[in-house]
mmCIF file of C-alpha atoms and ligand atoms in Angstrom:
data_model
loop_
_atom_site.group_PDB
_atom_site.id
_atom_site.type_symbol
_atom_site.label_atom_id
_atom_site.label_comp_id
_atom_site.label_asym_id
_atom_site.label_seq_id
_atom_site.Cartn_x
_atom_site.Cartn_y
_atom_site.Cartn_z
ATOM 1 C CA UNK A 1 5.904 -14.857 -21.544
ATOM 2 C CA UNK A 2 5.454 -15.509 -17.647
ATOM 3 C CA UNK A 3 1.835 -14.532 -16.188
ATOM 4 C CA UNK A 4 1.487 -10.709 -15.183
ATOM 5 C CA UNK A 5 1.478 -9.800 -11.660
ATOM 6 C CA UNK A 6 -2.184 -10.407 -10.480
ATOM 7 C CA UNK A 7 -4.250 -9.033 -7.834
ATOM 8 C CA UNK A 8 -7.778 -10.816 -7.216
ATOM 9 C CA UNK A 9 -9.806 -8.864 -4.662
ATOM 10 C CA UNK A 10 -12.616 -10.590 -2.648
ATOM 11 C CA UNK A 11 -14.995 -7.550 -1.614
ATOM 12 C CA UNK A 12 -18.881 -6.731 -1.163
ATOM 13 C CA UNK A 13 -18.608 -3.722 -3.710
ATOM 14 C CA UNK A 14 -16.520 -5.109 -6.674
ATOM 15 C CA UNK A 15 -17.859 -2.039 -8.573
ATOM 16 C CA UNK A 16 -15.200 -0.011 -6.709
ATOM 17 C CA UNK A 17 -12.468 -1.488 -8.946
ATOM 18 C CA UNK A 18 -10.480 -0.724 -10.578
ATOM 19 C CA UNK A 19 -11.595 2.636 -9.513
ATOM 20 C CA UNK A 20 -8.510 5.120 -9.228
ATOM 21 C CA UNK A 21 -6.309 2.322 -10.108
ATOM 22 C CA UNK A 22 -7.515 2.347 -14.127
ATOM 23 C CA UNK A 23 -6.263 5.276 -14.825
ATOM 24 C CA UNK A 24 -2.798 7.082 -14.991
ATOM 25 C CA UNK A 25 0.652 4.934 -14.409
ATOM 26 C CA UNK A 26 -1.425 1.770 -13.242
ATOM 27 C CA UNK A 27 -4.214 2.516 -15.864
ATOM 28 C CA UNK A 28 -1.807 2.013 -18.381
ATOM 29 C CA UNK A 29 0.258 -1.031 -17.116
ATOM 30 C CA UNK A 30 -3.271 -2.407 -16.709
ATOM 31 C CA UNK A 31 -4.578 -1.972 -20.233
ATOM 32 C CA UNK A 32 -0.777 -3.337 -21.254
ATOM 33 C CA UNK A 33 -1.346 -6.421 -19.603
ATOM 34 C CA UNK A 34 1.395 -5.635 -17.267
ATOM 35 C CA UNK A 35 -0.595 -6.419 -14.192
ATOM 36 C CA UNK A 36 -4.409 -8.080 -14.376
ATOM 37 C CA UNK A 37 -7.182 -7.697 -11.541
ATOM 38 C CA UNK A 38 -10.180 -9.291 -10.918
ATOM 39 C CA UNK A 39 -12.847 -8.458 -8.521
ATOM 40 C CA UNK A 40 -15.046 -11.244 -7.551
ATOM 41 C CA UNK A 41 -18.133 -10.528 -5.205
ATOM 42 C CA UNK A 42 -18.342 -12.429 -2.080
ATOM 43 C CA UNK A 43 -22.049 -12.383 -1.752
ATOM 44 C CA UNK A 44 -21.694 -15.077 -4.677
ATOM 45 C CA UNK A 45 -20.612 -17.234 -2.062
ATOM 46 C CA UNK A 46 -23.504 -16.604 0.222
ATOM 47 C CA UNK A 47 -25.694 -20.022 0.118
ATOM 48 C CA UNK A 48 -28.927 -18.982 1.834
ATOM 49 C CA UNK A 49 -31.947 -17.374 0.348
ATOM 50 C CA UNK A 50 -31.375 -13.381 1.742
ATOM 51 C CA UNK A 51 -27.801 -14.231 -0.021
ATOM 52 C CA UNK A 52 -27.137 -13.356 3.666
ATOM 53 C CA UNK A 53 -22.761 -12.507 4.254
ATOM 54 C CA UNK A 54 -22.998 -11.176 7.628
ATOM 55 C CA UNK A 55 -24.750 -11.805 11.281
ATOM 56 C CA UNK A 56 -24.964 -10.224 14.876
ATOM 57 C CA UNK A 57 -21.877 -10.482 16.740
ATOM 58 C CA UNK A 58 -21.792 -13.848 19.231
ATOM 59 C CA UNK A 59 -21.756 -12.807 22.639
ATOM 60 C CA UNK A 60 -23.683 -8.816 21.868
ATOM 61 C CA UNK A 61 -22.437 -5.558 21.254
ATOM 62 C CA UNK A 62 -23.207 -3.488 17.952
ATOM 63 C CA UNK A 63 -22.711 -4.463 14.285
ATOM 64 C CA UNK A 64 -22.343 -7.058 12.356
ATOM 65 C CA UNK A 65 -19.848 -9.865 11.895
ATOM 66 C CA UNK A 66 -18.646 -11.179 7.967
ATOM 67 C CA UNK A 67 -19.758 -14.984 7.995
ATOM 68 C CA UNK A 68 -16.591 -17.617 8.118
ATOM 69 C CA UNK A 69 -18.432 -19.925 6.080
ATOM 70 C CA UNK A 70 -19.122 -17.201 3.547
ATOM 71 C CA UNK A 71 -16.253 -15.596 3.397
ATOM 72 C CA UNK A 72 -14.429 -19.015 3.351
ATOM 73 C CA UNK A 73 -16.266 -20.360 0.371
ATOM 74 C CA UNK A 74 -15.896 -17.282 -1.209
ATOM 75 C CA UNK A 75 -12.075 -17.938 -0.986
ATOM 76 C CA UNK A 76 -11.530 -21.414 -1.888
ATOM 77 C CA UNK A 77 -13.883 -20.307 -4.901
ATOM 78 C CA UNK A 78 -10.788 -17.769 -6.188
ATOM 79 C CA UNK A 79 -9.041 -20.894 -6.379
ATOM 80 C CA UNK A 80 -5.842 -18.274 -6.320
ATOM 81 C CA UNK A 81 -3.825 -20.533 -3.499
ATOM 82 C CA UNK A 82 -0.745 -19.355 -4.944
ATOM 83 C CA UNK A 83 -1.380 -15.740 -3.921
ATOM 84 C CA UNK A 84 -0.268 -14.390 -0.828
ATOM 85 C CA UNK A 85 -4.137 -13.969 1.182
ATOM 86 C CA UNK A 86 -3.962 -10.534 2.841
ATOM 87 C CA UNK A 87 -7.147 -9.261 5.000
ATOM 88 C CA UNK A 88 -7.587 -5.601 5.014
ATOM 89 C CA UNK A 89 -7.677 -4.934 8.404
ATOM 90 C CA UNK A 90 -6.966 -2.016 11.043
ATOM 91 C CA UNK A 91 -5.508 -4.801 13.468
ATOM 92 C CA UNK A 92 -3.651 -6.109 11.060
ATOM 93 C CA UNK A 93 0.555 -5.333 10.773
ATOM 94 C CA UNK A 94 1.340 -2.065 9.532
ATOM 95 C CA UNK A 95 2.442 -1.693 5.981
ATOM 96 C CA UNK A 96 5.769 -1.068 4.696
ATOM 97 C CA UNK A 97 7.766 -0.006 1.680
ATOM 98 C CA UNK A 98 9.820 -3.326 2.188
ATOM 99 C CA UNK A 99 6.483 -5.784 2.630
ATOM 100 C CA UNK A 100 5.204 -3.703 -0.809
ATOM 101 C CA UNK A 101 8.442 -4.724 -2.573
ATOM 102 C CA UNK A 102 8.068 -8.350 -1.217
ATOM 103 C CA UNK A 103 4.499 -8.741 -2.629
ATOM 104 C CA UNK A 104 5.453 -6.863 -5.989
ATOM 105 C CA UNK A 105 8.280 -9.235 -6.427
ATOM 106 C CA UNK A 106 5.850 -12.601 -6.126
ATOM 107 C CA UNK A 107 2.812 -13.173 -8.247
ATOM 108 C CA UNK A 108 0.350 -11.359 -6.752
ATOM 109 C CA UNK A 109 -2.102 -11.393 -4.090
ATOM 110 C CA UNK A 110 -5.283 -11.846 -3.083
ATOM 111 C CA UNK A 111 -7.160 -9.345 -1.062
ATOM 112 C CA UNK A 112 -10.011 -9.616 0.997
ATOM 113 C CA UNK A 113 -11.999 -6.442 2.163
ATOM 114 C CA UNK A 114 -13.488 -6.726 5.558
ATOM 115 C CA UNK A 115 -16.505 -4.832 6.165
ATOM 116 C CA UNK A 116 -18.753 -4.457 9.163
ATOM 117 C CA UNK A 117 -17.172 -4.739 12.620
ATOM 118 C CA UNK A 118 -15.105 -7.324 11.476
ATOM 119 C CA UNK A 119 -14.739 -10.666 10.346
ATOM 120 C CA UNK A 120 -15.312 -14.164 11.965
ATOM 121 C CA UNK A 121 -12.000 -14.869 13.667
ATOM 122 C CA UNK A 122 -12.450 -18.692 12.640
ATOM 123 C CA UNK A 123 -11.802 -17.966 8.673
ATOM 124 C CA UNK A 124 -8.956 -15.816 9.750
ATOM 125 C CA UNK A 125 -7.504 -18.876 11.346
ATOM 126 C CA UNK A 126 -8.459 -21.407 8.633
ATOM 127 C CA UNK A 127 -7.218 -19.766 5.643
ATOM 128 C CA UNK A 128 -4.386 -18.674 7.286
ATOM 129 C CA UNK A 129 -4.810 -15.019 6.243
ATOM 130 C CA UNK A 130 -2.023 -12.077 6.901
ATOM 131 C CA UNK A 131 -4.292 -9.149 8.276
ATOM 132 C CA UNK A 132 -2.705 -5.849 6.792
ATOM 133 C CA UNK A 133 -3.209 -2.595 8.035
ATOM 134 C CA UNK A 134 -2.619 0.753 5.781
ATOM 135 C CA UNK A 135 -2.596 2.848 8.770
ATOM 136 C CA UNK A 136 -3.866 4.058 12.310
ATOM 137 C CA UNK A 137 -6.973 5.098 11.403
ATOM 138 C CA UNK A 138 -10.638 3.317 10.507
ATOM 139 C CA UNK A 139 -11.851 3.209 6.841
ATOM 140 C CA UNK A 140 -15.221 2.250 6.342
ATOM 141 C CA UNK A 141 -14.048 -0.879 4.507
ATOM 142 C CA UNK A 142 -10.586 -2.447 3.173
ATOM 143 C CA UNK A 143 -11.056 -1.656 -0.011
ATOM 144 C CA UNK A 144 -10.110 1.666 -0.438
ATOM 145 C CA UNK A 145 -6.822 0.164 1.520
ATOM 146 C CA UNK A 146 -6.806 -2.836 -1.107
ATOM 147 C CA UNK A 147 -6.351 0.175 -3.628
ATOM 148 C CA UNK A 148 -3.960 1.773 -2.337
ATOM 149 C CA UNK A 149 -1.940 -1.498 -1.221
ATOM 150 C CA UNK A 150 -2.030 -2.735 -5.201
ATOM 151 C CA UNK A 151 -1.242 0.645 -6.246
ATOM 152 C CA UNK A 152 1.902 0.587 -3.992
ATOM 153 C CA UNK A 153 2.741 -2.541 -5.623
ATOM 154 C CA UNK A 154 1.698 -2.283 -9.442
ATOM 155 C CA UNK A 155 4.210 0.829 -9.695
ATOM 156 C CA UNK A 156 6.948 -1.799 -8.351
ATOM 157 C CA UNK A 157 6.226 -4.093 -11.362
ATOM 158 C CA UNK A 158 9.263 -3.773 -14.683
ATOM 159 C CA UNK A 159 7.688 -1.700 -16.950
ATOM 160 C CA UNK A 160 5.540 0.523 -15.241
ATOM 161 C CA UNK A 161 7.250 3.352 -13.452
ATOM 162 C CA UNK A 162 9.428 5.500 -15.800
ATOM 163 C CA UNK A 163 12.948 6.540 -14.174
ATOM 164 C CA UNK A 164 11.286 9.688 -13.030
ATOM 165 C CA UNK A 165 8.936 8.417 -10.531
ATOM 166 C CA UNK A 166 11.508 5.956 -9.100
ATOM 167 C CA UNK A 167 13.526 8.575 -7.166
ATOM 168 C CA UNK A 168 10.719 8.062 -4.285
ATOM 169 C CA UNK A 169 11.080 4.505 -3.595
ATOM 170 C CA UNK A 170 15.145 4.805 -3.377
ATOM 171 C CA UNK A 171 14.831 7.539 -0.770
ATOM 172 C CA UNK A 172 12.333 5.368 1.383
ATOM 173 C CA UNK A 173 14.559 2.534 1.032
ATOM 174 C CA UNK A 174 16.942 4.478 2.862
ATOM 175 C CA UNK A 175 14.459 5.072 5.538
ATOM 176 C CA UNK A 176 14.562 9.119 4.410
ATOM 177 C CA UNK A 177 11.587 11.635 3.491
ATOM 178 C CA UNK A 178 11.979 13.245 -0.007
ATOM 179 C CA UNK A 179 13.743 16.788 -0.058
ATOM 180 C CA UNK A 180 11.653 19.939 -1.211
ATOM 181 C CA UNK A 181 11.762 19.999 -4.968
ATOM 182 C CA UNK A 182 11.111 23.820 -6.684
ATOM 183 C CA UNK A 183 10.416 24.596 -10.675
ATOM 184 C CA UNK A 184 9.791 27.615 -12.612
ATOM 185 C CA UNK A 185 8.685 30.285 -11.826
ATOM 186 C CA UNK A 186 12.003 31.555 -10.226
ATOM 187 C CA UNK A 187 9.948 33.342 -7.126
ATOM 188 C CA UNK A 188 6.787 32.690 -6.884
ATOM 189 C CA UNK A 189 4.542 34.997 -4.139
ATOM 190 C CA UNK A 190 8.327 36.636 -3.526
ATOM 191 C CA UNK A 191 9.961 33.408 -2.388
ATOM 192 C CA UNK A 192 12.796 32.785 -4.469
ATOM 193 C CA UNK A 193 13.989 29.089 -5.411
ATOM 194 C CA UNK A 194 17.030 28.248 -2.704
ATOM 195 C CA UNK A 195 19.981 29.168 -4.857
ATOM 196 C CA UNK A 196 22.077 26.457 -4.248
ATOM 197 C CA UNK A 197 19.736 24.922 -6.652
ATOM 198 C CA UNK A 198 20.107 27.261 -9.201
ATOM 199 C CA UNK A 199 24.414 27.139 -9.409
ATOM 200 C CA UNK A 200 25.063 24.297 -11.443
ATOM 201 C CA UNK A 201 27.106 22.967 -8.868
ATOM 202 C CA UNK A 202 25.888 19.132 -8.970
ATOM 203 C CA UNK A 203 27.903 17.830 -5.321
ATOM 204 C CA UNK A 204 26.403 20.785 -3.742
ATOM 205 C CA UNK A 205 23.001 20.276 -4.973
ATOM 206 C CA UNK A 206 23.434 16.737 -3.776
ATOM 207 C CA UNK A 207 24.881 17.551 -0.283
ATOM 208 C CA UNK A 208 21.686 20.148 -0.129
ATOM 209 C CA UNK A 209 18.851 17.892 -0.967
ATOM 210 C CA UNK A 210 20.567 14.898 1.962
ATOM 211 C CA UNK A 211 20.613 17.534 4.474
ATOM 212 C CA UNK A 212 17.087 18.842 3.993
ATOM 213 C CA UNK A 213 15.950 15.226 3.326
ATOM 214 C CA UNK A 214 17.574 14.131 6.586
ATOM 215 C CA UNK A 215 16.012 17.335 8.321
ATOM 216 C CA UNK A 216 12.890 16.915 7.201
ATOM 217 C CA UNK A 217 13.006 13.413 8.649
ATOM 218 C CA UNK A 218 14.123 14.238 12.438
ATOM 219 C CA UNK A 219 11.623 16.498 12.132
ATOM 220 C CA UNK A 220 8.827 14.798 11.381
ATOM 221 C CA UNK A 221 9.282 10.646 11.654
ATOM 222 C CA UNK A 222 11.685 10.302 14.292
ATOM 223 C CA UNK A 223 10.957 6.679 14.494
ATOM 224 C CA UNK A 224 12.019 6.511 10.796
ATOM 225 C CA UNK A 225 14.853 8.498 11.887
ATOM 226 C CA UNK A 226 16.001 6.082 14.596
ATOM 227 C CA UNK A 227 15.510 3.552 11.786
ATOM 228 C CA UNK A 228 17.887 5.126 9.978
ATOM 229 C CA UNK A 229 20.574 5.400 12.600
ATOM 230 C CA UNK A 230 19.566 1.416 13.181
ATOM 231 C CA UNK A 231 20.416 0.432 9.407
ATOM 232 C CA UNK A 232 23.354 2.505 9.385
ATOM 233 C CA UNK A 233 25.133 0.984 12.902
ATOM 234 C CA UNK A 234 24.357 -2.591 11.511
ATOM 235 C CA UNK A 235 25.670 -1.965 7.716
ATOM 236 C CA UNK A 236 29.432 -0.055 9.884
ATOM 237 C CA UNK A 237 29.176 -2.824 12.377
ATOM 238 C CA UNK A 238 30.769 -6.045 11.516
HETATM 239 N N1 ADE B 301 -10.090 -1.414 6.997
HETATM 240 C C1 ADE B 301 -10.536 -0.408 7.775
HETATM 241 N N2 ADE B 301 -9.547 0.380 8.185
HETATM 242 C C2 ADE B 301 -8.399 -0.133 7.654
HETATM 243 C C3 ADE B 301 -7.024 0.225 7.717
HETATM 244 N N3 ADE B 301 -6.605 1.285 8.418
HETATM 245 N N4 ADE B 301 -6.140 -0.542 7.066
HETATM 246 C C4 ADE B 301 -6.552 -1.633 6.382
HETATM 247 N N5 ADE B 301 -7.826 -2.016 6.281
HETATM 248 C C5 ADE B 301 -8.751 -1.277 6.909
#
């Protein structure tokens, strides 16, 4: 059998995994063996005697700074230099669907939570590491984006998602939001399920849930939108 997909995650509070992630669909594929994790603690790596990770930013200013010797040691210690190395990071390139797919389709990764203002630029540099944002927005950490980066790919990995919760991914591949889905009761609070839904009619159904998927995605991601009208000129084109 080939080696499960692994992530190893390089972080200051391993006790936050697996967290959210060992339960439900990747709870399972983890108990399975499907996928393994390991959580090392960088402050293993720390060599003086405060086990001291972090310092005052060179040249002022507020916070404090993750050590590159530290953190470096801390990575060559993970010995994982197969692995993708991705630091969490609001700089870093925003995620996507097709960069989740790329990851889930390789070995693994490793993952390295920045905490503090930042990290030493030099270890960015010297371990050549691919900052990855989740969003724009500041966490207190990476690893709640670390979670949710692994979850996005663990549900990628053969065996894990059921057909059911696939339908997701092969509307975002097509650069569309999902359509409005409706179950029983028939009217809830007076608002009826759309009928359309409700007449058997499998083409219309199907023509209903494009439209409302595509209006629902001019509406609110027009840059996904424009994507859309991108893929679709270059797939017509030559
Ligand atoms: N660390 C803090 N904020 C983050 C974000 N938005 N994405 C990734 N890592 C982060």
């Amino acid at each position: 059998m080939t080696a499960p997909w692994r992530a190893t995650v390089l972080t200051l509070f391993p006790e936050m995994f697996p967290g959210p992630l060992g339960v439900s669909l990747a709870g399972k594929a983890l108990a399975c063996g499907l996928w393994a994790l390991e959580a090392r603690d960088i402050r293993a790596s720390a060599t003086d005697k405060h086990r001291s990770v972090d310092d005052t930013p060179a040249g002022g200013g507020p916070g404090m700074v993750l050590r590159a010797d530290v953190l470096a040691a801390a990575i060559d210690a993970a010995d994982d230099s197969s692995l993708p190395r991705l630091l969490m990071s609001p700089r870093g390139r925003p995620l996507t669907q097709s960069r989740v797919r790329e990851l889930a389709g390789g070995p693994g990764a490793l993952l390295i939570c920045g905490r503090f203002e930042g990290v030493d630029q030099r270890v960015i540099e010297a371990r050549q590491l691919e900052e990855v944002s989740i969003g724009d927005y500041v966490l207190s950490g990476g690893e709640i984006a670390a979670l949710a980066l692994i979850d996005a790919c663990v549900r990628l990995l053969p065996g894990v998602m059921g057909k059911a919760e696939s339908g997701a991914e092969e509307s975002f591949s097509e650069s569309l939001l999902e359509y409005p889905q409706y179950t029983r009761p028939q009217t809830f609070e007076g608002r009826p399920i759309p009928e359309i839904l409700l007449s058997g009619d499998h083409a219309k159904v199907a023509a209903w849930r494009r439209a409302e998927a595509e209006r629902l995605t001019r509406d609110r991601r027009p840059d996904l939108w424009a994507k859309r009208l991108d893929q679709r000129k270059n797939t017509t084109d030559g």
